[in-house]
Tab-separated table of C-alpha atoms in Angstrom:
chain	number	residue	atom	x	y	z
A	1	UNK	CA	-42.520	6.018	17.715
A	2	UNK	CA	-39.811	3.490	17.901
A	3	UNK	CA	-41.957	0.611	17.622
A	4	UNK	CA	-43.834	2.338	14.485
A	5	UNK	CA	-40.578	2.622	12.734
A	6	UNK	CA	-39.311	-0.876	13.277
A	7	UNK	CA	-42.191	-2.224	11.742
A	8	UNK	CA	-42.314	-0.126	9.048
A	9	UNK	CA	-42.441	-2.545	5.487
A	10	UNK	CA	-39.446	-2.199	3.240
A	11	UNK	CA	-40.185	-0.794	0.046
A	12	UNK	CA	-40.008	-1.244	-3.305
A	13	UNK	CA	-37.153	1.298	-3.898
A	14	UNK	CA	-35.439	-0.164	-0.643
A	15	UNK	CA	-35.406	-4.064	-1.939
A	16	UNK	CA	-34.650	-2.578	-5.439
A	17	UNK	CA	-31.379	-1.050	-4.071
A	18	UNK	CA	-30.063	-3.538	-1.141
A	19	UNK	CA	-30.497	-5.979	-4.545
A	20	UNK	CA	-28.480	-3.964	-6.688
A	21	UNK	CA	-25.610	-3.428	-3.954
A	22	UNK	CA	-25.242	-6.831	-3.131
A	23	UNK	CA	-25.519	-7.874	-6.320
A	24	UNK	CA	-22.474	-5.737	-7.139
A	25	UNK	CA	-20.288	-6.458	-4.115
A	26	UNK	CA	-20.880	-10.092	-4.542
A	27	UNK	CA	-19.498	-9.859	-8.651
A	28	UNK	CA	-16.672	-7.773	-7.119
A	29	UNK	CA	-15.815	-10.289	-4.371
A	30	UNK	CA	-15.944	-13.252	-6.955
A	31	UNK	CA	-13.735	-10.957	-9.863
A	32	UNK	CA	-11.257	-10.752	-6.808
A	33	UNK	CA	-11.452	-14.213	-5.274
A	34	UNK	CA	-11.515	-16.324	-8.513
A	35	UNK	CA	-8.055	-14.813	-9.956
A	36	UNK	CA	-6.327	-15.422	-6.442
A	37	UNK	CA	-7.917	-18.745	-5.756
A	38	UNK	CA	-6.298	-19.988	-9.790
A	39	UNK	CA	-2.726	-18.163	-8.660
A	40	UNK	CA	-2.650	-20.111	-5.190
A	41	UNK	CA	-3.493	-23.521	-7.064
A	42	UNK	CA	-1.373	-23.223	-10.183
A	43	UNK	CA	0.958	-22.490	-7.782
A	44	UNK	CA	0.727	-25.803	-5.623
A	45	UNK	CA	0.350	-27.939	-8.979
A	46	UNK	CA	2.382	-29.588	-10.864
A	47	UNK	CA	3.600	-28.518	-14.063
A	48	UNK	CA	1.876	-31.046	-15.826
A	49	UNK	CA	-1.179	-30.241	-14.586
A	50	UNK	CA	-1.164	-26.829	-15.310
A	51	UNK	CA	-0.267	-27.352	-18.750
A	52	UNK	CA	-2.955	-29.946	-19.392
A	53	UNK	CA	-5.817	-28.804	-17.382
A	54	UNK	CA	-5.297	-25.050	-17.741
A	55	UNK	CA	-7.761	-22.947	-15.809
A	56	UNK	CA	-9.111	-24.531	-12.167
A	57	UNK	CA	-9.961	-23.203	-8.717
A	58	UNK	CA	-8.541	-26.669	-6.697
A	59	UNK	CA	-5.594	-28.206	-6.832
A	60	UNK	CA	-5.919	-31.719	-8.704
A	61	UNK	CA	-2.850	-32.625	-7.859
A	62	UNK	CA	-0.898	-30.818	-4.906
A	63	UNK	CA	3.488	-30.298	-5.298
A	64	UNK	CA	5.416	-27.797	-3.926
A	65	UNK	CA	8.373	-27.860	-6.226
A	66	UNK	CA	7.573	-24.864	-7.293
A	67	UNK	CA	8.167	-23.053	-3.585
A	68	UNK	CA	10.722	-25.330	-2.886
A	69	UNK	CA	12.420	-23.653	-6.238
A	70	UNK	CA	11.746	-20.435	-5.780
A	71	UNK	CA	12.731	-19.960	-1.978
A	72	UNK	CA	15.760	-21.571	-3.235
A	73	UNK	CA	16.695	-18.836	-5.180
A	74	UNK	CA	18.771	-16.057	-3.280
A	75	UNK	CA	17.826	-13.533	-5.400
A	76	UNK	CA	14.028	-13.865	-3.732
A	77	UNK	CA	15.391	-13.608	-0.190
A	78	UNK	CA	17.923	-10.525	-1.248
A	79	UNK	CA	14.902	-8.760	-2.747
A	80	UNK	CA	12.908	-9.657	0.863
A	81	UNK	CA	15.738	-7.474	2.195
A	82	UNK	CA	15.655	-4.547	0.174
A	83	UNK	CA	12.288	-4.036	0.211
A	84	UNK	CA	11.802	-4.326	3.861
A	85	UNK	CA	14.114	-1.788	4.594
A	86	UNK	CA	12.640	0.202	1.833
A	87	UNK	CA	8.884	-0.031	3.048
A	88	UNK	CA	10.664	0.674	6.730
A	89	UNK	CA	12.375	3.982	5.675
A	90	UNK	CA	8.933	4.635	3.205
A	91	UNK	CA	6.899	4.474	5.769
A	92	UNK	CA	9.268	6.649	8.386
A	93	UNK	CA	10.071	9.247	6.318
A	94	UNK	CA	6.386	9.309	4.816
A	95	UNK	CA	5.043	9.576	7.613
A	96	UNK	CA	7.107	12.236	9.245
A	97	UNK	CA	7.015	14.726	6.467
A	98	UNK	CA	3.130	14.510	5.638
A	99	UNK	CA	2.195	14.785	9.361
A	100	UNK	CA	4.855	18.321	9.593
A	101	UNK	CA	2.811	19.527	6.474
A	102	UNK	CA	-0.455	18.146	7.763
A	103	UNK	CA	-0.095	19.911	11.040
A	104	UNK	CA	0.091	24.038	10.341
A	105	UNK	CA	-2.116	23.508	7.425
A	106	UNK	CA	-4.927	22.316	9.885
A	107	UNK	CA	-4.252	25.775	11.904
A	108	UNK	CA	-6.909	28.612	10.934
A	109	UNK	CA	-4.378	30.747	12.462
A	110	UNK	CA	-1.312	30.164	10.006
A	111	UNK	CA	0.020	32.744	8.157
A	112	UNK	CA	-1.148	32.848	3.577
A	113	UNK	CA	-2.762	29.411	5.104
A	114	UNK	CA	-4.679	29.256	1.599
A	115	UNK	CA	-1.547	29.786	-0.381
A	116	UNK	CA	0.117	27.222	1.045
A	117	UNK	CA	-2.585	24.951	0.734
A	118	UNK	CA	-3.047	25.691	-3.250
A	119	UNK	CA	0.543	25.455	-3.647
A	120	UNK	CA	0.915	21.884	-2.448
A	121	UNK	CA	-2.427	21.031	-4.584
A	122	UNK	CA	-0.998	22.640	-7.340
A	123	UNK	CA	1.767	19.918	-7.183
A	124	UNK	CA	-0.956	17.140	-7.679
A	125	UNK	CA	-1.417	18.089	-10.920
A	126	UNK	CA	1.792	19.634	-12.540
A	127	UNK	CA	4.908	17.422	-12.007
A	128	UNK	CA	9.152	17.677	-13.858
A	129	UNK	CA	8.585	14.932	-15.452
A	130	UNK	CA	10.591	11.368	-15.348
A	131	UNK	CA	13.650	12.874	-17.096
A	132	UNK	CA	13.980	16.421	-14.748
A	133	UNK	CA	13.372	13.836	-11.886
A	134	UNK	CA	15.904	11.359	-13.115
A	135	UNK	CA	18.401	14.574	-13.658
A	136	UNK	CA	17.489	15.985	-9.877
A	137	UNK	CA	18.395	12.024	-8.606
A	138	UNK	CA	21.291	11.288	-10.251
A	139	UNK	CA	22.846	14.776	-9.513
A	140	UNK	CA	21.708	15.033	-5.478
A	141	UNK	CA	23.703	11.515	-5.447
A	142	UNK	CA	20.840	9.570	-4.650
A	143	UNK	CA	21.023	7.499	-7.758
A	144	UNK	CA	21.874	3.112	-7.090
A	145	UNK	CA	20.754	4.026	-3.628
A	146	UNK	CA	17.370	3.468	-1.394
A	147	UNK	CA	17.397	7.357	-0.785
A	148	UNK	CA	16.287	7.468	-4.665
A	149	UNK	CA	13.504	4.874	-4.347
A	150	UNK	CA	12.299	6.810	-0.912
A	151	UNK	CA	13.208	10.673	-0.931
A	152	UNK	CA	11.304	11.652	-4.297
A	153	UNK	CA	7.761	9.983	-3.072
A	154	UNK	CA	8.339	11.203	0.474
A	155	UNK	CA	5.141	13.300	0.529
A	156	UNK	CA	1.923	12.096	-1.018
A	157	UNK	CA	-0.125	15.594	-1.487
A	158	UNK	CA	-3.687	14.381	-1.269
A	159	UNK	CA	-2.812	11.530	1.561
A	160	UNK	CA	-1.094	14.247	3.364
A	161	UNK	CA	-4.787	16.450	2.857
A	162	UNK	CA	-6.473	13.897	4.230
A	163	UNK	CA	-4.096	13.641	7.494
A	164	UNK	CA	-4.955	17.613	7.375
A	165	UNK	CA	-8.864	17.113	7.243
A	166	UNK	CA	-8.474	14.877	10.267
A	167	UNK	CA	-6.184	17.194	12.082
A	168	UNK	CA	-9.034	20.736	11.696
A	169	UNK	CA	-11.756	17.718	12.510
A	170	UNK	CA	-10.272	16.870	16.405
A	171	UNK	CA	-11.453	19.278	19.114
A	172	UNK	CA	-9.850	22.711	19.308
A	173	UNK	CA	-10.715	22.937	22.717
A	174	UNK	CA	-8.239	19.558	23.661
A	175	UNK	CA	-5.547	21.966	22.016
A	176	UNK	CA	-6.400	25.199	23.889
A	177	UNK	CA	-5.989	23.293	27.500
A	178	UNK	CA	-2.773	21.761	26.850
A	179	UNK	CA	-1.500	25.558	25.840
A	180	UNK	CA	-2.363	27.231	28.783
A	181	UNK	CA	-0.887	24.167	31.029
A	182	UNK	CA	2.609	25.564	28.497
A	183	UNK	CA	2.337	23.057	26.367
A	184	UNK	CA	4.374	24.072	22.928
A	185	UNK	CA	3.034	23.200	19.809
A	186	UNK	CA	5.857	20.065	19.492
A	187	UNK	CA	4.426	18.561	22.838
A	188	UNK	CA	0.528	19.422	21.453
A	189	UNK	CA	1.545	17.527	18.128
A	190	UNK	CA	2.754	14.060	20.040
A	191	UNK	CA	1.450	14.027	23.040
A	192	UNK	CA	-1.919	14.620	21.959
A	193	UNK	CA	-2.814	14.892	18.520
A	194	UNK	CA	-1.377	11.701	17.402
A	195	UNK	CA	-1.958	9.511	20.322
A	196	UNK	CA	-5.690	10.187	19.120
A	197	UNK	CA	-4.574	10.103	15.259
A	198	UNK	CA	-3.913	6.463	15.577
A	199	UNK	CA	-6.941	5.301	12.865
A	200	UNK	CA	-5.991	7.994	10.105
A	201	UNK	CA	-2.217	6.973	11.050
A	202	UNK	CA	-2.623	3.364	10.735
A	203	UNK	CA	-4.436	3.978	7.452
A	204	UNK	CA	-2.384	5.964	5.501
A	205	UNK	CA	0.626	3.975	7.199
A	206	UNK	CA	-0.763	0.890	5.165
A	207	UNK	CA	-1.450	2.790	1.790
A	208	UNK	CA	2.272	3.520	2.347
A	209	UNK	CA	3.682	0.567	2.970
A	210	UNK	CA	1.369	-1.277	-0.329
A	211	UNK	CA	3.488	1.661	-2.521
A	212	UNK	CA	6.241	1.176	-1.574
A	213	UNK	CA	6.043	-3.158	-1.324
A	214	UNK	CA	4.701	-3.099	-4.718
A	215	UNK	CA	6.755	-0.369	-6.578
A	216	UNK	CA	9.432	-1.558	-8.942
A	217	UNK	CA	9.388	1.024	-11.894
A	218	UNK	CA	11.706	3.601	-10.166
A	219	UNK	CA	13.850	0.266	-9.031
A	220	UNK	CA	14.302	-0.394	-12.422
A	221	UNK	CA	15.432	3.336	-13.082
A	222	UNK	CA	17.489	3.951	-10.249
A	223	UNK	CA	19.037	0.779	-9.108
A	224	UNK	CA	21.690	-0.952	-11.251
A	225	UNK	CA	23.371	-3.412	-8.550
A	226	UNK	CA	21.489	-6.465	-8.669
A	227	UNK	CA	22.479	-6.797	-4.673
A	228	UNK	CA	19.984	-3.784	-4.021
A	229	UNK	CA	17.197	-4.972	-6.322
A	230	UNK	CA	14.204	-4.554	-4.038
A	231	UNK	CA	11.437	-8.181	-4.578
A	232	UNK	CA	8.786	-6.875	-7.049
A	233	UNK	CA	11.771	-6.239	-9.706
A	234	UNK	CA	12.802	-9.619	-8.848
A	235	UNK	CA	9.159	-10.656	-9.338
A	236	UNK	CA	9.144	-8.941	-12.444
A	237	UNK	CA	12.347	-10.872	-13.860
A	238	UNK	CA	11.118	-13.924	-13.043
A	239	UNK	CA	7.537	-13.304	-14.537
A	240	UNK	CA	8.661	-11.539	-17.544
A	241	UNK	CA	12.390	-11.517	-18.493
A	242	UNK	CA	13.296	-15.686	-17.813
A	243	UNK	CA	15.535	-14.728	-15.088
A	244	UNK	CA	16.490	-18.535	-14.141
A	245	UNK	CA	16.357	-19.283	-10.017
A	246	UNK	CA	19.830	-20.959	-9.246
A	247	UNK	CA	20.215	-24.912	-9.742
A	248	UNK	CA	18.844	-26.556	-6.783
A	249	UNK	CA	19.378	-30.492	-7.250
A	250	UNK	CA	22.969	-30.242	-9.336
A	251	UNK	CA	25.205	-27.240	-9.860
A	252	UNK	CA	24.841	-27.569	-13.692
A	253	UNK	CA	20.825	-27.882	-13.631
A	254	UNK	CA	18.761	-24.579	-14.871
A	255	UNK	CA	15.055	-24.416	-14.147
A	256	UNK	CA	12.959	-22.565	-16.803
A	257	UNK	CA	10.072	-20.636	-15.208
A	258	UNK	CA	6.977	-22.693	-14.724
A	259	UNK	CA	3.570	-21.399	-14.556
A	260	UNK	CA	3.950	-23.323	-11.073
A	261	UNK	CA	6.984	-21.141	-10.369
A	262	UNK	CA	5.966	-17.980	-11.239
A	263	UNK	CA	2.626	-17.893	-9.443
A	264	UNK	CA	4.698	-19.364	-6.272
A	265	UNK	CA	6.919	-16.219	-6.102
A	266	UNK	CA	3.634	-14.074	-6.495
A	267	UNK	CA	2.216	-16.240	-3.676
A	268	UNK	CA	5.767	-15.551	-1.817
A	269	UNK	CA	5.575	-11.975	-2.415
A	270	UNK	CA	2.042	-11.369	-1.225
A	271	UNK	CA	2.563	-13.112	1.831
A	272	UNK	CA	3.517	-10.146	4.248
A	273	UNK	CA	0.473	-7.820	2.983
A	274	UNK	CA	-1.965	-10.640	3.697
A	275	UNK	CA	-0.566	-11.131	7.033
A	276	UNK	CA	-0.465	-6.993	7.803
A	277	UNK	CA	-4.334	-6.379	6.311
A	278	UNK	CA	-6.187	-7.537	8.918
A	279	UNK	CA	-4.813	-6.188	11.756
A	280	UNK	CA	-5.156	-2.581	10.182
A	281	UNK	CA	-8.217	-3.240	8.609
A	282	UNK	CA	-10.323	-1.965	11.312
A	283	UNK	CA	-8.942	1.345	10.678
A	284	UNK	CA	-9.621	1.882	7.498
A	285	UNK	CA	-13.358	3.397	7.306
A	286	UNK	CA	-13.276	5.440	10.069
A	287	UNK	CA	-9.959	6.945	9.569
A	288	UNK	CA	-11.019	7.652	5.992
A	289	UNK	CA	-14.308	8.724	6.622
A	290	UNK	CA	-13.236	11.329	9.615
A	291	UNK	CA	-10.431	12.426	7.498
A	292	UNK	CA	-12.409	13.400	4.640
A	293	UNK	CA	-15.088	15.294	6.446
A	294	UNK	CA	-13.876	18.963	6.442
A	295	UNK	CA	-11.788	20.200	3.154
């Protein structure tokens, strides 16, 4: 029976679709390649030849004046700061809020279980609004702070459904043997349900540090010290609102922003999330796949 089924001919309908897939993912790979491939060599060329040549995949001409600028610029390296103690305290709090909702919501056994469950949906769609939210900020005393920029995303509803989906999908039966050896439902929580959590974990882990390492609106909204400006606002001056990098040659010399420039800090700022990816990669289909089996 084996043997019949390997050689089994391919179809019609199964060539017709494997063409069409790979068709698709190979115009999404090259829509996603081509833009990164002209922001890493506009980035390494010189300003001349970006101005001349315009659009190119390859360097003509390579110069790094434009990193050499950039990561001369402390307002790049205070940003680096910021935002790494903002994606650490993102990811912590995250983390530790949506697995304490995740947990009793995957129990049969907990009390108006449904009601809680709608009520946290319901949030998904209904929401204050950016004023109320401003208000709540602002008056809690959270506001020029990296509470304000952490506190009021703490808890992701459907993320924190999908760390519930994997939770009801582990074995029940792992559960009921560490309760009769006394285990409480603390102990059952880390000693057992996440040390087996780890692909779910790691995934939503990474969707929460990408928020948080590319979020600047509520920067821009909560954060009026330049000194705690977190490094995609800084980005965003320096692509959009001619913030100048410091002199680097002479005290009296002012750089405008290049094309060169400005696709160096995007190369700058991307750096850590290319570096991250791949190690966390491999947990990304199964711990989104298993987490969305049961609802």
């Amino acid at each position: 029976m084996t043997d019949q089924r390997k050689k089994k001919k391919r179809t019609f309908e199964d060539i017709f679709v494997d063409t069409i897939v790979y068709t698709t993912l190979i115009l999404l790979s090259v829509l996603t390649i081509i833009p990164f491939m002209q922001v890493v060599t506009v980035s390494m060329s010189p300003t001349e030849v970006v101005s001349s040549y315009g659009f190119h995949l390859i360097p003509l001409k390579f110069d790094w004046d434009g990193y050499r600028k950039i990561l001369a610029y402390q307002q790049i390296w205070i940003g680096y700061q910021n935002t790494i103690i903002r994606v650490i305290l993102g990811i912590l709090v995250s983390m530790t809020f949506m697995i304490l909702a995740a947990y009793p919501l995957s129990k049969k056994n907990l009390v108006h279980r449904k009601f809680w469950t709608i009520f946290m949906v319901f949030t998904m769609f209904f929401s204050g609004g950016l004023i109320p939210t401003y208000l709540i900020v602002k008056g809690v005393g959270l506001y020029n702070s990296v509470w304000a920029l952490v506190l009021p995303v703490a808890i992701n509803t459907f993320t924190m459904l999908i760390i519930r989906n994997y939770f009801m999908s582990l074995p029940e039966e792992i559960q009921e043997s560490a309760r009769i050896d006394g285990a409480n439902e603390f102990i059952i929580l880390t000693r057992i349900i996440l040390p087996i959590s780890i692909p779910i974990l790691a995934t939503v882990g990474l969707w929460t540090m990408v928020y948080h390492w590319n979020e600047w609106f509520n920067a821009m909204i909560y954060l009026k010290d330049s000194k705690k400006a977190v490094l995609q606002l800084v980005l965003r001056k320096i692509m959009f609102e001619g913030s100048e990098p410091q002199a680097v040659e002479a005290a009296n010399t002012i750089y405008a922003n290049t094309d060169t420039m400005k696709m160096a800090a995007l190369m700058v700022s991307l750096i850590p999330l290319l570096v991250v990816y791949p190690f966390l990669q491999k947990y990304f289909v199964k711990g989104v796949m298993i987490g969305s089996l049961k609802g």
